[in-house]
Amino acid sequence: MLFDEVIAGLDVQPEGLYVDGTYGRGGHAKGVLEGLGEKGALVVFDRDPEAIASARRDVGDEARVRICHASFDRLPDFVDAASARGVLFDLGVSSPQLDDAARGFSFLRDGPLDMRMDPTSGYSAADWIATAEESEISRVIAAYGEDRFARRIAQAIGVARVESRIDTTARLAEVVASAIPARFREPGKHPATRAFQAFRIHVNRELELLETGLEAALKVLAVGGRLAVISFHSLEDRIVKRFMRRESEGDPMWRGMPNIPEAAQPRMALVGKAIRASDNEVAENVRARSAILRIATKVRA
Ligand SMILES: C[S@@+](CC[C@H](N)C(=O)[O-])C[C@H]1O[C@@H](n2cnc3c(N)ncnc32)[C@H](O)[C@@H]1O
């Protein structure tokens, strides 16, 4: 997604070290590799063991590539501070994750209710839904799904789980849908869309890891290096936008003052404005409609 824009935004230098924090199926990673010379290097991360298996298959023999099965908030454990010329985060879930019913992400395909990007750690959506307080379920749906029927949905889940454990995506979708009055359903949108997004974000701790991941990216970037982030919904984009704005404005205490000490000066500068997918790309891939790419460069250590 936004392939040309990402590759141009990262300003790939043949001898640079680059980090793809979200390998997926390697679309962007392969684009970066094409721009690298023999002395260049690429370190790829993904939390998903299946994405890592595909990286091993596709680029595992490449001497310039290192593959790390880890969340991108752990970049500094694998990459030296101030060494990278570019870091990319292409957030959210991949198409293979959504399309595989067995991963339990989708209300369109019935499967076990899991939703973990890394099924080897943490708890599944089914486990969480079985044990969380109704008030907590309601809070998660409201905060991460921005669904006005959060309380009703949580109550419906509370009732349904007494009958039997909710452990498939189809059953969860049905329970959620039953709580939303027909006249409030959004046209062309499955009534469980928002709640499913909320559970996925919660189970994967997506927003917390994004906050720490952005700090981690800044740490491993060299001065002059680029950070490129693609987000898919407003909650993610808000975090990225605020981070880049804060880092490009410097310490607010000193704003507008003369002789600002180095530690209070901005660490980043914005590169251009937010970029959205072209009409052509959206026509080919409907998910691109909500994608937003933001780029910033590190300007001081
Ligand atoms: C939209 S896909 C990336 C697609 C990729 N750019 C490509 O061209 O194929 C997002 C990927 O990021 C991974 N991911 C999401 N959050 C992550 C995190 N905190 N750390 C590492 N990987 C993450 C997901 O497992 C998924 O494979």
mmCIF file of C-alpha atoms and ligand atoms in Angstrom:
data_model
loop_
_atom_site.group_PDB
_atom_site.id
_atom_site.type_symbol
_atom_site.label_atom_id
_atom_site.label_comp_id
_atom_site.label_asym_id
_atom_site.label_seq_id
_atom_site.Cartn_x
_atom_site.Cartn_y
_atom_site.Cartn_z
ATOM 1 C CA MET A 1 0.000 0.000 0.000
ATOM 2 C CA LEU A 2 1.250 3.498 -0.872
ATOM 3 C CA PHE A 3 4.281 1.614 -2.182
ATOM 4 C CA ASP A 4 5.959 4.334 -4.302
ATOM 5 C CA GLU A 5 5.235 6.969 -1.683
ATOM 6 C CA VAL A 6 6.826 4.860 1.079
ATOM 7 C CA ILE A 7 9.953 4.039 -0.928
ATOM 8 C CA ALA A 8 10.378 7.698 -1.941
ATOM 9 C CA GLY A 9 9.624 8.848 1.613
ATOM 10 C CA LEU A 10 12.281 6.571 3.118
ATOM 11 C CA ASP A 11 14.797 8.101 0.660
ATOM 12 C CA VAL A 12 16.598 4.746 0.339
ATOM 13 C CA GLN A 13 20.404 5.124 0.137
ATOM 14 C CA PRO A 14 22.307 2.113 -1.279
ATOM 15 C CA GLU A 15 24.592 1.745 1.750
ATOM 16 C CA GLY A 16 22.064 2.546 4.449
ATOM 17 C CA LEU A 17 20.577 0.374 7.195
ATOM 18 C CA TYR A 18 16.767 0.201 7.038
ATOM 19 C CA VAL A 19 14.156 -1.270 9.346
ATOM 20 C CA ASP A 20 10.776 -2.626 8.310
ATOM 21 C CA GLY A 21 8.914 -2.934 11.619
ATOM 22 C CA THR A 22 5.899 -4.659 10.022
ATOM 23 C CA TYR A 23 7.089 -7.142 7.373
ATOM 24 C CA GLY A 24 3.672 -8.693 6.591
ATOM 25 C CA ARG A 25 4.323 -10.371 3.263
ATOM 26 C CA GLY A 26 7.290 -8.160 2.445
ATOM 27 C CA GLY A 27 5.838 -5.851 -0.215
ATOM 28 C CA HIS A 28 7.602 -2.764 1.113
ATOM 29 C CA ALA A 29 10.646 -4.697 2.352
ATOM 30 C CA LYS A 30 11.332 -5.975 -1.157
ATOM 31 C CA GLY A 31 11.044 -2.415 -2.509
ATOM 32 C CA VAL A 32 13.633 -1.222 0.025
ATOM 33 C CA LEU A 33 15.931 -4.144 -0.843
ATOM 34 C CA GLU A 34 15.832 -3.188 -4.513
ATOM 35 C CA GLY A 35 17.255 0.212 -3.614
ATOM 36 C CA LEU A 36 20.080 -1.220 -1.499
ATOM 37 C CA GLY A 37 23.600 -1.950 -2.723
ATOM 38 C CA GLU A 38 25.851 -4.735 -1.433
ATOM 39 C CA LYS A 39 26.739 -2.795 1.697
ATOM 40 C CA GLY A 40 23.167 -1.882 2.535
ATOM 41 C CA ALA A 41 21.175 -3.783 5.166
ATOM 42 C CA LEU A 42 17.553 -4.382 6.079
ATOM 43 C CA VAL A 43 16.253 -5.598 9.438
ATOM 44 C CA VAL A 44 12.659 -6.834 9.335
ATOM 45 C CA PHE A 45 10.280 -7.369 12.243
ATOM 46 C CA ASP A 46 6.842 -8.869 12.639
ATOM 47 C CA ARG A 47 4.928 -10.208 15.650
ATOM 48 C CA ASP A 48 3.204 -12.788 13.522
ATOM 49 C CA PRO A 49 5.011 -16.148 13.239
ATOM 50 C CA GLU A 50 3.397 -16.670 9.815
ATOM 51 C CA ALA A 51 4.781 -13.371 8.519
ATOM 52 C CA ILE A 52 8.195 -14.368 9.873
ATOM 53 C CA ALA A 53 7.939 -17.765 8.162
ATOM 54 C CA SER A 54 7.181 -16.016 4.879
ATOM 55 C CA ALA A 55 10.164 -13.673 5.409
ATOM 56 C CA ARG A 56 12.412 -16.705 5.955
ATOM 57 C CA ARG A 57 11.095 -18.273 2.766
ATOM 58 C CA ASP A 58 11.322 -15.134 0.635
ATOM 59 C CA VAL A 59 14.373 -13.239 1.887
ATOM 60 C CA GLY A 60 15.956 -15.679 4.355
ATOM 61 C CA ASP A 61 18.895 -16.379 2.009
ATOM 62 C CA GLU A 62 19.668 -12.685 1.567
ATOM 63 C CA ALA A 63 22.905 -11.793 3.369
ATOM 64 C CA ARG A 64 21.759 -8.180 3.710
ATOM 65 C CA VAL A 65 18.566 -9.102 5.584
ATOM 66 C CA ARG A 66 18.061 -9.892 9.289
ATOM 67 C CA ILE A 67 14.718 -11.298 10.395
ATOM 68 C CA CYS A 68 13.377 -10.707 13.923
ATOM 69 C CA HIS A 69 10.233 -12.235 15.397
ATOM 70 C CA ALA A 70 9.382 -9.397 17.767
ATOM 71 C CA SER A 71 7.101 -6.452 18.200
ATOM 72 C CA PHE A 72 8.506 -3.205 16.848
ATOM 73 C CA ASP A 73 8.581 -1.608 20.301
ATOM 74 C CA ARG A 74 11.630 -3.838 20.829
ATOM 75 C CA LEU A 75 13.645 -2.363 17.929
ATOM 76 C CA PRO A 76 16.431 -1.117 20.234
ATOM 77 C CA ASP A 77 17.053 -4.718 21.422
ATOM 78 C CA PHE A 78 18.046 -5.666 17.871
ATOM 79 C CA VAL A 79 19.241 -2.486 16.142
ATOM 80 C CA ASP A 80 22.003 -0.129 17.394
ATOM 81 C CA ALA A 81 20.951 3.319 18.547
ATOM 82 C CA ALA A 82 21.309 6.077 15.936
ATOM 83 C CA SER A 83 22.224 3.603 13.173
ATOM 84 C CA ALA A 84 19.211 3.395 10.828
ATOM 85 C CA ARG A 85 18.651 5.565 7.747
ATOM 86 C CA GLY A 86 14.966 4.672 7.688
ATOM 87 C CA VAL A 87 12.232 2.957 9.689
ATOM 88 C CA LEU A 88 8.834 1.915 8.327
ATOM 89 C CA PHE A 89 5.698 0.932 10.264
ATOM 90 C CA ASP A 90 2.776 -0.194 8.092
ATOM 91 C CA LEU A 91 0.279 -0.646 10.912
ATOM 92 C CA GLY A 92 -2.657 -2.930 11.512
ATOM 93 C CA VAL A 93 -3.442 -6.378 10.230
ATOM 94 C CA SER A 94 -2.349 -7.898 6.934
ATOM 95 C CA SER A 95 -4.681 -9.343 4.306
ATOM 96 C CA PRO A 96 -3.466 -12.917 4.994
ATOM 97 C CA GLN A 97 -4.354 -12.441 8.676
ATOM 98 C CA LEU A 98 -7.842 -11.191 7.829
ATOM 99 C CA ASP A 99 -8.460 -13.775 5.130
ATOM 100 C CA ASP A 100 -7.507 -16.816 7.197
ATOM 101 C CA ALA A 101 -10.573 -17.875 9.198
ATOM 102 C CA ALA A 102 -8.361 -19.825 11.595
ATOM 103 C CA ARG A 103 -6.780 -16.575 12.875
ATOM 104 C CA GLY A 104 -10.167 -15.441 14.150
ATOM 105 C CA PHE A 105 -10.022 -11.792 13.055
ATOM 106 C CA SER A 106 -12.998 -11.623 10.760
ATOM 107 C CA PHE A 107 -16.761 -11.569 11.227
ATOM 108 C CA LEU A 108 -17.069 -12.532 7.566
ATOM 109 C CA ARG A 109 -15.363 -15.886 8.035
ATOM 110 C CA ASP A 110 -16.330 -18.128 10.895
ATOM 111 C CA GLY A 111 -13.380 -19.385 12.911
ATOM 112 C CA PRO A 112 -12.030 -19.712 16.448
ATOM 113 C CA LEU A 113 -12.180 -16.344 18.198
ATOM 114 C CA ASP A 114 -8.472 -15.613 18.586
ATOM 115 C CA MET A 115 -7.454 -12.265 16.991
ATOM 116 C CA ARG A 116 -3.852 -12.380 18.190
ATOM 117 C CA MET A 117 -1.235 -11.270 15.688
ATOM 118 C CA ASP A 118 1.167 -13.391 17.711
ATOM 119 C CA PRO A 119 -0.780 -16.467 18.856
ATOM 120 C CA THR A 120 2.282 -17.616 20.824
ATOM 121 C CA SER A 121 1.808 -14.932 23.486
ATOM 122 C CA GLY A 122 -0.880 -13.072 25.418
ATOM 123 C CA TYR A 123 -4.518 -14.136 25.574
ATOM 124 C CA SER A 124 -7.073 -14.753 22.825
ATOM 125 C CA ALA A 125 -10.163 -12.598 22.295
ATOM 126 C CA ALA A 126 -12.271 -15.580 23.423
ATOM 127 C CA ASP A 127 -10.396 -15.824 26.738
ATOM 128 C CA TRP A 128 -10.688 -12.109 27.349
ATOM 129 C CA ILE A 129 -14.402 -11.981 26.481
ATOM 130 C CA ALA A 130 -15.052 -14.930 28.787
ATOM 131 C CA THR A 131 -13.455 -13.274 31.795
ATOM 132 C CA ALA A 132 -13.516 -9.450 31.460
ATOM 133 C CA GLU A 133 -16.007 -7.398 33.474
ATOM 134 C CA GLU A 134 -18.888 -6.102 31.408
ATOM 135 C CA SER A 135 -17.819 -2.542 32.229
ATOM 136 C CA GLU A 136 -14.347 -3.249 30.858
ATOM 137 C CA ILE A 137 -15.803 -4.720 27.644
ATOM 138 C CA SER A 138 -17.972 -1.653 27.273
ATOM 139 C CA ARG A 139 -14.995 0.671 27.853
ATOM 140 C CA VAL A 140 -12.899 -1.130 25.212
ATOM 141 C CA ILE A 141 -15.698 -0.990 22.606
ATOM 142 C CA ALA A 142 -16.263 2.703 23.264
ATOM 143 C CA ALA A 143 -12.572 3.656 23.297
ATOM 144 C CA TYR A 144 -11.222 1.542 20.436
ATOM 145 C CA GLY A 145 -14.334 1.029 18.325
ATOM 146 C CA GLU A 146 -15.953 4.410 19.002
ATOM 147 C CA ASP A 147 -19.265 2.556 18.991
ATOM 148 C CA ARG A 148 -22.163 4.425 20.615
ATOM 149 C CA PHE A 149 -23.826 1.131 21.530
ATOM 150 C CA ALA A 150 -20.861 -0.066 23.570
ATOM 151 C CA ARG A 151 -22.874 -0.615 26.759
ATOM 152 C CA ARG A 152 -25.649 -2.504 25.031
ATOM 153 C CA ILE A 153 -23.145 -4.697 23.213
ATOM 154 C CA ALA A 154 -21.299 -5.452 26.455
ATOM 155 C CA GLN A 155 -24.599 -6.352 28.146
ATOM 156 C CA ALA A 156 -25.545 -8.662 25.265
ATOM 157 C CA ILE A 157 -22.155 -10.362 25.581
ATOM 158 C CA GLY A 158 -22.685 -10.681 29.343
ATOM 159 C CA VAL A 159 -25.992 -12.482 28.771
ATOM 160 C CA ALA A 160 -24.771 -14.679 25.902
ATOM 161 C CA ARG A 161 -21.648 -15.908 27.677
ATOM 162 C CA VAL A 162 -23.710 -17.247 30.569
ATOM 163 C CA GLU A 163 -25.483 -19.491 28.073
ATOM 164 C CA SER A 164 -22.178 -20.723 26.645
ATOM 165 C CA ARG A 165 -18.664 -19.493 26.056
ATOM 166 C CA ILE A 166 -18.357 -17.221 22.985
ATOM 167 C CA ASP A 167 -15.546 -18.873 21.104
ATOM 168 C CA THR A 168 -16.206 -18.321 17.415
ATOM 169 C CA THR A 169 -16.173 -15.158 15.314
ATOM 170 C CA ALA A 170 -19.644 -15.924 13.913
ATOM 171 C CA ARG A 171 -21.205 -16.187 17.368
ATOM 172 C CA LEU A 172 -19.555 -12.978 18.547
ATOM 173 C CA ALA A 173 -20.685 -11.165 15.385
ATOM 174 C CA GLU A 174 -24.235 -12.399 15.955
ATOM 175 C CA VAL A 175 -24.301 -11.321 19.615
ATOM 176 C CA VAL A 176 -22.895 -7.867 18.757
ATOM 177 C CA ALA A 177 -25.332 -7.397 15.875
ATOM 178 C CA SER A 178 -28.279 -8.356 18.100
ATOM 179 C CA ALA A 179 -27.466 -5.410 20.389
ATOM 180 C CA ILE A 180 -27.571 -2.750 17.672
ATOM 181 C CA PRO A 181 -31.046 -1.530 16.728
ATOM 182 C CA ALA A 182 -31.744 -2.046 13.014
ATOM 183 C CA ARG A 183 -32.443 1.618 12.397
ATOM 184 C CA PHE A 184 -28.971 2.617 13.593
ATOM 185 C CA ARG A 185 -27.054 0.223 11.366
ATOM 186 C CA GLU A 186 -24.622 1.993 9.060
ATOM 187 C CA PRO A 187 -25.345 1.215 5.409
ATOM 188 C CA GLY A 188 -22.761 -1.026 3.772
ATOM 189 C CA LYS A 189 -21.082 -1.755 7.099
ATOM 190 C CA HIS A 190 -21.441 -4.940 9.135
ATOM 191 C CA PRO A 191 -22.845 -3.983 12.558
ATOM 192 C CA ALA A 192 -19.956 -5.780 14.301
ATOM 193 C CA THR A 193 -17.215 -3.847 12.453
ATOM 194 C CA ARG A 194 -16.486 -1.381 15.247
ATOM 195 C CA ALA A 195 -16.609 -3.898 18.094
ATOM 196 C CA PHE A 196 -14.319 -6.318 16.223
ATOM 197 C CA GLN A 197 -11.826 -3.510 15.616
ATOM 198 C CA ALA A 198 -11.972 -2.639 19.309
ATOM 199 C CA PHE A 199 -11.358 -6.228 20.499
ATOM 200 C CA ARG A 200 -8.483 -6.640 18.042
ATOM 201 C CA ILE A 201 -6.798 -3.409 19.186
ATOM 202 C CA HIS A 202 -7.228 -4.408 22.819
ATOM 203 C CA VAL A 203 -6.063 -8.019 22.520
ATOM 204 C CA ASN A 204 -2.954 -6.932 20.582
ATOM 205 C CA ARG A 205 -2.299 -3.819 22.716
ATOM 206 C CA GLU A 206 -1.917 -2.017 19.401
ATOM 207 C CA LEU A 207 -2.062 1.577 20.619
ATOM 208 C CA GLU A 208 0.312 1.078 23.563
ATOM 209 C CA LEU A 209 2.840 -0.666 21.340
ATOM 210 C CA LEU A 210 2.515 2.096 18.762
ATOM 211 C CA GLU A 211 3.358 4.734 21.390
ATOM 212 C CA THR A 212 6.459 2.859 22.556
ATOM 213 C CA GLY A 213 7.277 1.775 18.996
ATOM 214 C CA LEU A 214 7.512 5.392 17.796
ATOM 215 C CA GLU A 215 9.945 6.206 20.619
ATOM 216 C CA ALA A 216 11.903 3.065 19.776
ATOM 217 C CA ALA A 217 12.080 4.082 16.099
ATOM 218 C CA LEU A 218 13.397 7.516 17.003
ATOM 219 C CA LYS A 219 16.060 5.898 19.173
ATOM 220 C CA VAL A 220 17.435 3.660 16.404
ATOM 221 C CA LEU A 221 17.279 6.327 13.669
ATOM 222 C CA ALA A 222 20.488 8.155 12.747
ATOM 223 C CA VAL A 223 20.339 11.919 12.336
ATOM 224 C CA GLY A 224 19.001 12.498 8.816
ATOM 225 C CA GLY A 225 17.129 9.162 8.886
ATOM 226 C CA ARG A 226 13.442 8.936 7.953
ATOM 227 C CA LEU A 227 10.466 7.556 9.823
ATOM 228 C CA ALA A 228 7.481 6.538 7.656
ATOM 229 C CA VAL A 229 4.231 5.347 9.258
ATOM 230 C CA ILE A 230 1.046 4.180 7.552
ATOM 231 C CA SER A 231 -2.016 4.077 9.783
ATOM 232 C CA PHE A 232 -5.487 2.758 9.052
ATOM 233 C CA HIS A 233 -7.810 4.412 11.499
ATOM 234 C CA SER A 234 -8.123 7.687 13.315
ATOM 235 C CA LEU A 235 -6.965 6.328 16.697
ATOM 236 C CA GLU A 236 -3.639 5.224 15.230
ATOM 237 C CA ASP A 237 -3.231 8.286 13.083
ATOM 238 C CA ARG A 238 -3.863 10.584 16.034
ATOM 239 C CA ILE A 239 -0.979 8.974 17.937
ATOM 240 C CA VAL A 240 1.375 9.220 14.943
ATOM 241 C CA LYS A 241 0.371 12.812 14.184
ATOM 242 C CA ARG A 242 0.788 13.940 17.789
ATOM 243 C CA PHE A 243 4.132 12.219 18.138
ATOM 244 C CA MET A 244 5.542 13.757 14.967
ATOM 245 C CA ARG A 245 4.120 17.156 15.808
ATOM 246 C CA ARG A 246 5.453 17.098 19.363
ATOM 247 C CA GLU A 247 8.897 15.966 18.233
ATOM 248 C CA SER A 248 9.040 18.568 15.470
ATOM 249 C CA GLU A 249 8.022 21.449 17.710
ATOM 250 C CA GLY A 250 10.477 20.902 20.558
ATOM 251 C CA ASP A 251 9.816 21.491 24.239
ATOM 252 C CA PRO A 252 6.761 23.782 24.572
ATOM 253 C CA MET A 253 8.342 25.476 27.608
ATOM 254 C CA TRP A 254 10.940 27.025 25.324
ATOM 255 C CA ARG A 255 8.798 27.799 22.290
ATOM 256 C CA GLY A 256 9.563 31.249 20.846
ATOM 257 C CA MET A 257 12.504 31.819 23.252
ATOM 258 C CA PRO A 258 16.033 32.727 22.122
ATOM 259 C CA ASN A 259 19.019 30.412 22.856
ATOM 260 C CA ILE A 260 17.030 27.215 23.310
ATOM 261 C CA PRO A 261 19.219 24.518 24.914
ATOM 262 C CA GLU A 262 19.861 21.546 22.665
ATOM 263 C CA ALA A 263 17.862 19.160 24.823
ATOM 264 C CA ALA A 264 14.734 21.292 24.295
ATOM 265 C CA GLN A 265 15.126 21.603 20.513
ATOM 266 C CA PRO A 266 13.032 19.496 18.137
ATOM 267 C CA ARG A 267 14.307 15.985 17.453
ATOM 268 C CA MET A 268 12.380 15.636 14.186
ATOM 269 C CA ALA A 269 11.215 17.666 11.205
ATOM 270 C CA LEU A 270 8.078 16.829 9.242
ATOM 271 C CA VAL A 271 8.590 15.780 5.630
ATOM 272 C CA GLY A 272 5.670 17.028 3.526
ATOM 273 C CA LYS A 273 2.043 16.590 4.484
ATOM 274 C CA ALA A 274 0.069 13.451 5.250
ATOM 275 C CA ILE A 275 -0.294 11.337 2.096
ATOM 276 C CA ARG A 276 -3.389 9.347 1.150
ATOM 277 C CA ALA A 277 -3.690 6.583 -1.430
ATOM 278 C CA SER A 278 -4.523 7.695 -4.979
ATOM 279 C CA ASP A 279 -7.984 7.070 -6.450
ATOM 280 C CA ASN A 280 -6.460 4.340 -8.627
ATOM 281 C CA GLU A 281 -5.042 2.513 -5.616
ATOM 282 C CA VAL A 282 -8.338 2.799 -3.729
ATOM 283 C CA ALA A 283 -10.168 1.405 -6.766
ATOM 284 C CA GLU A 284 -7.863 -1.631 -6.686
ATOM 285 C CA ASN A 285 -7.787 -2.106 -2.925
ATOM 286 C CA VAL A 286 -10.622 -0.801 -0.808
ATOM 287 C CA ARG A 287 -8.545 -0.981 2.416
ATOM 288 C CA ALA A 288 -6.316 1.765 0.966
ATOM 289 C CA ARG A 289 -9.201 4.204 1.394
ATOM 290 C CA SER A 290 -8.390 4.778 5.052
ATOM 291 C CA ALA A 291 -4.592 4.590 4.802
ATOM 292 C CA ILE A 292 -2.588 7.688 5.797
ATOM 293 C CA LEU A 293 1.180 7.928 5.414
ATOM 294 C CA ARG A 294 3.178 10.377 7.533
ATOM 295 C CA ILE A 295 6.903 10.947 7.213
ATOM 296 C CA ALA A 296 9.374 12.767 9.436
ATOM 297 C CA THR A 297 13.144 12.967 9.614
ATOM 298 C CA LYS A 298 15.357 12.899 12.703
ATOM 299 C CA VAL A 299 17.240 16.177 13.015
ATOM 300 C CA ARG A 300 19.223 15.790 16.217
ATOM 301 C CA ALA A 301 20.575 13.059 18.464
HETATM 302 C C1 LIG B 1 -0.445 -4.084 7.003
HETATM 303 S S1 LIG B 1 0.586 -5.422 7.359
HETATM 304 C C2 LIG B 1 2.146 -5.001 6.660
HETATM 305 C C3 LIG B 1 2.226 -5.253 5.181
HETATM 306 C C4 LIG B 1 3.623 -5.083 4.625
HETATM 307 N N1 LIG B 1 4.070 -3.712 4.667
HETATM 308 C C5 LIG B 1 3.694 -5.616 3.213
HETATM 309 O O1 LIG B 1 4.038 -4.835 2.298
HETATM 310 O O2 LIG B 1 3.430 -6.807 3.024
HETATM 311 C C6 LIG B 1 0.897 -5.238 9.065
HETATM 312 C C7 LIG B 1 1.829 -6.264 9.679
HETATM 313 O O3 LIG B 1 2.324 -5.683 10.870
HETATM 314 C C8 LIG B 1 2.409 -6.670 11.865
HETATM 315 N N2 LIG B 1 2.376 -5.948 13.131
HETATM 316 C C9 LIG B 1 1.366 -5.231 13.658
HETATM 317 N N3 LIG B 1 1.717 -4.700 14.841
HETATM 318 C C10 LIG B 1 3.023 -5.044 15.029
HETATM 319 C C11 LIG B 1 3.977 -4.772 16.054
HETATM 320 N N4 LIG B 1 3.658 -4.058 17.149
HETATM 321 N N5 LIG B 1 5.221 -5.271 15.905
HETATM 322 C C12 LIG B 1 5.554 -6.017 14.829
HETATM 323 N N6 LIG B 1 4.685 -6.328 13.840
HETATM 324 C C13 LIG B 1 3.435 -5.837 13.935
HETATM 325 C C14 LIG B 1 1.232 -7.567 11.612
HETATM 326 O O4 LIG B 1 1.462 -8.851 12.159
HETATM 327 C C15 LIG B 1 1.176 -7.568 10.078
HETATM 328 O O5 LIG B 1 1.899 -8.646 9.557
#
